[in-house]
Coordinates of C-alpha atoms in Angstrom, one line a residue:
M9 CA 10.9 -0.4 -16.1
S10 CA 9.3 2.6 -14.4
P11 CA 9.3 6.2 -15.9
A12 CA 10.2 9.2 -13.8
T13 CA 7.2 11.3 -14.6
V14 CA 3.9 11.2 -16.4
A15 CA 5.4 13.0 -19.3
D16 CA 8.0 10.2 -19.8
V17 CA 5.3 7.5 -20.4
P18 CA 5.2 6.6 -24.0
A19 CA 2.0 7.6 -25.9
G20 CA -0.5 4.8 -26.2
P21 CA -3.3 4.1 -28.6
S22 CA -6.1 6.6 -29.3
S23 CA -8.7 4.5 -27.5
K24 CA -9.2 5.5 -23.9
P25 CA -10.0 2.7 -21.4
K26 CA -12.0 4.0 -18.4
R27 CA -11.8 1.1 -16.0
H28 CA -8.4 1.4 -14.5
H29 CA -7.2 -1.5 -12.3
Y30 CA -4.8 -0.7 -9.5
V31 CA -4.2 -4.5 -8.9
P32 CA -3.8 -6.5 -12.1
Q33 CA -6.6 -8.8 -13.1
A34 CA -4.2 -11.6 -14.0
Y35 CA -2.7 -11.4 -10.6
L36 CA -6.1 -11.5 -8.8
A37 CA -7.1 -14.5 -11.0
R38 CA -4.4 -16.5 -9.4
F39 CA -6.4 -16.5 -6.1
G40 CA -9.6 -17.8 -7.7
R41 CA -11.0 -20.2 -10.2
D42 CA -11.9 -19.3 -13.9
R43 CA -11.3 -15.6 -13.1
Q44 CA -13.9 -15.8 -10.3
I45 CA -12.8 -14.6 -6.9
A46 CA -14.4 -14.1 -3.5
V47 CA -14.3 -10.6 -2.1
R48 CA -15.0 -9.1 1.3
R49 CA -14.9 -5.4 2.0
R50 CA -14.2 -3.4 5.2
G51 CA -17.3 -2.8 7.2
T52 CA -19.2 -5.9 5.9
P53 CA -19.3 -9.3 7.6
G54 CA -20.2 -11.2 4.3
H55 CA -18.6 -11.7 1.0
Y56 CA -19.5 -11.9 -2.7
V57 CA -18.1 -13.8 -5.7
T58 CA -17.4 -11.9 -8.9
N59 CA -15.1 -11.7 -11.9
V60 CA -11.7 -10.2 -11.5
K61 CA -12.6 -7.5 -14.0
N62 CA -14.9 -6.0 -11.4
V63 CA -12.4 -5.7 -8.5
A64 CA -9.7 -3.3 -7.5
L65 CA -10.5 -0.6 -10.1
E66 CA -11.6 2.9 -10.3
T67 CA -12.9 4.9 -13.3
N68 CA -10.1 7.0 -14.8
F69 CA -7.9 6.4 -11.8
Y70 CA -4.7 7.0 -13.9
Q71 CA -6.1 9.6 -16.2
T72 CA -4.0 12.7 -16.4
T73 CA -4.3 16.2 -17.9
K74 CA -1.8 17.4 -20.5
A75 CA -0.6 21.0 -20.8
D76 CA -3.2 21.7 -23.6
G77 CA -6.0 20.6 -21.3
Q78 CA -6.6 17.3 -23.1
T79 CA -7.0 14.2 -20.9
S80 CA -4.7 11.2 -21.4
V81 CA -4.7 7.5 -20.3
E82 CA -1.1 6.9 -21.3
V83 CA -0.2 5.9 -17.8
E84 CA -2.9 3.3 -17.7
T85 CA -1.8 2.0 -21.1
W86 CA 1.8 1.7 -19.8
L87 CA 0.7 0.0 -16.6
A88 CA -1.3 -2.6 -18.7
E89 CA 2.1 -3.5 -20.3
V90 CA 3.7 -3.7 -16.9
D91 CA 0.9 -6.0 -15.7
G92 CA 1.7 -8.4 -18.5
M93 CA 5.4 -8.4 -17.5
A94 CA 4.4 -8.9 -13.9
D95 CA 2.3 -12.0 -14.7
Q96 CA 5.2 -13.5 -16.6
A97 CA 7.6 -12.8 -13.8
I98 CA 5.3 -14.5 -11.3
A99 CA 4.8 -17.5 -13.6
D100 CA 8.6 -17.8 -13.9
V101 CA 9.0 -17.9 -10.1
L102 CA 6.4 -20.6 -9.8
A103 CA 7.9 -22.6 -12.6
A104 CA 11.4 -22.4 -11.1
G105 CA 10.2 -23.1 -7.6
E106 CA 12.5 -20.4 -6.2
P107 CA 12.9 -16.6 -6.4
P108 CA 15.2 -15.1 -9.0
R109 CA 18.8 -15.0 -7.9
P110 CA 20.5 -11.9 -6.5
G111 CA 22.0 -9.6 -9.1
T112 CA 20.1 -11.0 -12.1
P113 CA 17.9 -8.9 -14.4
E114 CA 15.0 -11.2 -13.4
R115 CA 15.5 -10.2 -9.7
F116 CA 15.4 -6.5 -10.4
N117 CA 12.5 -6.8 -12.9
L118 CA 10.4 -8.5 -10.2
A119 CA 11.5 -6.0 -7.6
A120 CA 10.3 -3.2 -10.0
V121 CA 7.0 -5.0 -10.3
L122 CA 6.6 -5.1 -6.5
A123 CA 7.6 -1.4 -6.2
I124 CA 5.1 -0.3 -8.8
Q125 CA 2.4 -2.3 -7.2
M126 CA 3.2 -0.7 -3.9
T127 CA 3.1 2.9 -5.2
R128 CA 0.2 2.6 -7.6
T129 CA -2.6 1.9 -5.1
P130 CA -5.4 4.2 -3.7
E131 CA -3.7 4.1 -0.3
T132 CA -0.6 5.8 -1.7
R133 CA -2.7 8.2 -3.7
E134 CA -4.7 9.3 -0.6
R135 CA -1.5 9.9 1.3
V136 CA -0.3 12.4 -1.3
L137 CA -3.8 14.0 -1.6
F138 CA -4.4 14.3 2.1
T139 CA -4.0 18.1 2.0
D140 CA -6.3 18.3 -1.0
R141 CA -9.0 16.4 0.9
L142 CA -8.6 18.7 3.8
A143 CA -8.9 21.8 1.6
R144 CA -12.1 20.4 0.0
Y145 CA -13.5 19.8 3.5
A146 CA -12.7 23.4 4.5
N147 CA -14.6 24.6 1.4
G148 CA -13.1 28.0 1.4
D149 CA -12.9 28.5 5.2
E150 CA -9.7 29.1 7.0
V151 CA -7.8 25.8 7.7
S152 CA -7.5 26.4 11.5
L153 CA -6.5 23.9 14.2
D154 CA -10.2 23.6 15.1
L155 CA -11.1 22.8 11.5
V156 CA -8.3 20.2 11.2
R157 CA -9.5 18.6 14.4
R158 CA -13.0 18.2 13.0
F159 CA -11.7 16.8 9.7
L160 CA -9.5 14.2 11.4
A161 CA -12.4 13.1 13.7
E162 CA -15.2 13.1 11.2
K163 CA -13.5 12.1 7.9
H164 CA -10.0 10.8 8.3
L165 CA -9.5 8.9 11.6
G166 CA -13.0 8.4 12.9
F167 CA -12.1 9.2 16.5
D168 CA -10.9 12.3 18.4
P169 CA -7.3 13.0 17.7
R170 CA -4.6 14.0 20.2
D171 CA -3.4 17.6 20.2
G172 CA -0.1 16.5 18.7
E173 CA -1.8 14.8 15.8
V174 CA -3.9 17.9 15.1
Q175 CA -0.8 20.1 15.1
G176 CA 1.0 17.7 12.9
A177 CA -1.8 17.6 10.3
F178 CA -2.1 21.4 10.5
D179 CA 1.6 21.9 9.9
M180 CA 1.6 19.3 7.1
Y181 CA -1.2 21.1 5.3
H182 CA 0.4 24.6 5.4
A183 CA 3.9 23.2 4.5
S184 CA 2.5 21.3 1.6
H185 CA 0.6 24.3 0.2
L186 CA 3.6 26.5 0.5
M187 CA 5.7 24.0 -1.5
S188 CA 3.0 23.2 -4.1
D189 CA 1.8 26.8 -4.7
G190 CA -1.5 26.1 -2.9
E191 CA -2.7 23.0 -4.8
V192 CA -1.9 19.3 -4.8
T193 CA -3.5 17.6 -7.8
K194 CA -4.3 14.1 -9.0
D195 CA -1.5 14.5 -11.6
D196 CA 0.9 15.3 -8.7
A197 CA -0.1 12.1 -7.0
I198 CA 0.5 10.0 -10.2
N199 CA 3.9 11.6 -10.7
V200 CA 4.8 10.9 -7.1
A201 CA 3.9 7.2 -7.7
L202 CA 6.0 7.0 -10.8
R203 CA 9.0 8.8 -9.4
T204 CA 9.0 6.8 -6.2
A205 CA 8.9 3.3 -7.7
P206 CA 12.6 3.1 -8.8
D207 CA 13.7 4.2 -5.3
V208 CA 11.6 1.4 -3.8
A209 CA 12.7 -1.2 -6.3
V210 CA 16.5 -1.0 -5.5
P211 CA 16.3 -1.8 -1.7
L212 CA 13.7 -4.5 -2.4
A213 CA 16.1 -6.2 -4.9
M214 CA 18.9 -6.1 -2.3
K215 CA 16.9 -8.0 0.3
R216 CA 17.1 -11.8 1.0
W217 CA 14.2 -13.4 -0.9
T218 CA 12.4 -16.6 0.1
L219 CA 9.6 -18.4 -1.7
E220 CA 7.2 -19.8 0.9
V221 CA 5.2 -22.9 -0.3
A222 CA 2.1 -23.6 1.6
R223 CA 1.4 -27.2 2.7
K224 CA -2.3 -26.2 2.3
P225 CA -2.7 -23.6 -0.5
K226 CA -4.8 -20.9 1.3
F227 CA -2.9 -17.7 0.8
M228 CA -5.1 -14.7 0.1
T229 CA -4.5 -11.2 -1.3
S230 CA -5.9 -7.7 -1.1
D231 CA -6.0 -4.3 -2.8
S232 CA -2.7 -3.6 -1.1
P233 CA -1.0 -6.9 -1.7
L234 CA 2.6 -5.8 -0.7
V235 CA 2.6 -6.1 3.1
L236 CA 5.3 -4.5 5.3
W237 CA 5.2 -6.3 8.6
R238 CA 6.9 -6.2 12.0
P239 CA 5.7 -7.6 15.4
R240 CA 3.3 -5.4 17.3
T241 CA 5.1 -2.8 19.5
P242 CA 4.2 0.3 21.5
R243 CA 6.0 2.2 18.8
D244 CA 3.0 1.5 16.5
A245 CA 1.3 4.5 18.3
F246 CA 3.7 6.9 16.7
E247 CA 5.7 5.1 14.1
G248 CA 5.0 3.3 10.8
V249 CA 6.8 0.6 9.0
G250 CA 8.9 1.2 5.9
I251 CA 11.1 -0.8 3.5
K252 CA 14.1 -0.4 5.9
T253 CA 12.3 -1.1 9.2
A254 CA 10.0 -4.0 8.1
H255 CA 11.0 -7.4 9.6
E256 CA 9.3 -9.0 6.6
I257 CA 8.0 -7.7 3.2
R258 CA 5.4 -10.2 2.0
F259 CA 3.8 -10.6 -1.4
P260 CA 1.5 -13.5 -2.0
L261 CA 1.9 -14.9 -5.6
D262 CA -1.1 -17.3 -5.6
T263 CA -3.0 -19.5 -3.1
G264 CA 0.0 -21.7 -2.6
H265 CA 3.0 -19.4 -2.7
Q266 CA 4.3 -16.2 -1.1
L267 CA 7.4 -14.2 -1.6
V268 CA 9.0 -13.0 1.7
L269 CA 11.8 -10.4 1.7
V270 CA 14.0 -9.9 4.8
D271 CA 17.3 -8.2 5.7
L272 CA 20.5 -9.9 4.5
E273 CA 21.6 -10.8 8.0
N274 CA 18.4 -12.9 8.4
A275 CA 19.5 -16.4 7.4
R276 CA 16.5 -17.9 5.5
P277 CA 16.5 -20.6 2.8
T278 CA 15.6 -19.8 -0.7
T279 CA 12.5 -22.0 -0.5
V280 CA 10.7 -23.1 2.6
R281 CA 7.5 -25.1 3.2
V282 CA 5.1 -23.4 5.6
E283 CA 2.3 -24.8 7.7
P284 CA -1.4 -23.6 7.9
D285 CA -0.7 -21.5 11.0
R286 CA 1.8 -19.4 9.1
V287 CA -0.6 -18.9 6.2
R288 CA -3.4 -17.9 8.6
Q289 CA -1.2 -15.4 10.3
C290 CA -0.1 -13.9 7.1
N291 CA -3.7 -13.6 5.9
A292 CA -4.6 -11.8 9.1
D293 CA -1.8 -9.3 8.7
L294 CA -2.8 -8.8 5.1
A295 CA -6.4 -8.1 6.1
S296 CA -5.2 -5.6 8.7
A297 CA -3.2 -3.7 6.2
C298 CA -5.7 -3.8 3.2
H299 CA -7.2 -0.6 1.8
T300 CA -10.8 -1.6 1.4
L301 CA -11.0 -5.3 0.5
I302 CA -9.5 -8.8 0.7
V303 CA -9.7 -11.5 -1.9
G304 CA -9.9 -15.3 -1.5
H305 CA -10.8 -18.4 -3.4
P306 CA -14.5 -18.8 -4.1
D307 CA -14.4 -22.4 -2.8
R308 CA -13.0 -21.3 0.6
T309 CA -15.1 -18.3 1.6
R310 CA -15.1 -19.2 5.3
Q311 CA -11.5 -17.8 5.3
L312 CA -12.8 -14.4 4.4
T313 CA -15.6 -14.3 6.9
E314 CA -13.5 -15.5 9.8
L315 CA -10.8 -12.9 9.4
K316 CA -10.9 -9.7 11.6
L317 CA -11.5 -6.8 9.2
A318 CA -11.8 -3.5 11.0
R319 CA -14.3 -1.0 9.6
R320 CA -11.6 1.6 9.1
R321 CA -8.3 1.1 7.2
P322 CA -4.8 2.2 8.2
V323 CA -4.4 5.9 7.3
L324 CA -1.8 8.6 7.4
R325 CA -1.1 9.7 10.9
F326 CA 0.7 12.8 12.2
N327 CA 2.5 14.1 15.2
T328 CA 4.4 17.3 16.1
G329 CA 6.7 17.1 19.1
P330 CA 10.1 18.0 20.6
F331 CA 13.2 16.7 18.8
Y332 CA 16.4 15.9 20.7
E333 CA 19.9 15.1 19.4
R334 CA 22.6 13.6 21.4
N335 CA 25.8 15.7 21.4
S336 CA 29.4 14.6 21.7
A337 CA 29.1 14.7 25.5
G338 CA 26.3 12.2 25.4
E339 CA 23.7 14.7 26.4
D340 CA 20.3 14.9 24.7
V341 CA 19.8 18.5 23.4
Y342 CA 16.5 20.0 22.4
T343 CA 16.8 21.3 18.8
G344 CA 13.2 22.3 18.1
E345 CA 9.8 20.8 17.1
V346 CA 9.6 18.2 14.3
L347 CA 6.7 17.0 12.2
H348 CA 6.3 13.2 11.8
A349 CA 3.9 11.5 9.4
W350 CA 3.5 7.8 9.1
V351 CA 0.9 5.1 8.2
Q352 CA -0.1 2.9 11.2
R353 CA 0.1 -0.6 9.8
H354 CA -2.0 -2.4 12.4
D355 CA -5.7 -1.9 13.1
Q356 CA -6.4 1.6 14.3
V357 CA -7.3 2.6 17.8
G358 CA -11.0 3.6 17.7
A359 CA -11.6 1.7 14.5

């Protein structure tokens, strides 16, 4: 369902759509009425109501450049086909009243939809292009530790970073430029998204799936609708949450239903009815993890305005520190310094 690289995407029609949605319009419409949804953005207390065609998009977001220098929107054309399959897959789950069964083509197809949605967003794009943003900030100057510190404080984090974070970002920049011959491009970021999706889909399909049905249909969504969640922990200060470490992977399907994926040893029923408190907590976690906006029903806008929505979103974090390995004698042995990069899933310190 997902190609390995941009070059593998089949050629589309000659027309070139410019408004590229990174969250499907049909999906967003499931959270509103007559394609109208309520939207709230980070940094704003209020909301506005608009058509889904105006939300979660960016001009030429998936446009690539071919070897001959010509631009192409073949990725956007392919994703439009994926969006149609995604809408049908969601409709099938809602009609059946339960998730697709393990090992079925329907299960893997929906897992692929979730994986593609996870990897196609601006958040994923910005992680890949972090070093490019840093290079543009440097504007030809040497990328020194002092310059990295200023960039993190002024542009990336919004607060003064620790020394280990500065060193980590510095190491990340120079390692990336060595591996990519000095430049990371938008095409590189799109290729990373396409290559990563199959690797994400397989572990998602292997999880235990539950369809949560809300007693009061008030689920919301966002521009990063796949939420990797675990309880708050001191480890949030230096560790992110991934497919393997998430306690729950949530994907709201519409205002009344949400898919929840957990590890196989977690005994959950295929379908479960949930109370409003559960819906409110999931909405709060979704708002915390969103990129720039959350989406709700235009008749229930109070939900949007009551949610905590920090001004700054979760971003790529860094650290460089000592790495120890335990030897056969049970002793922790220092083996050198290690670079760690992660996305802090909860609201940032200093946000």
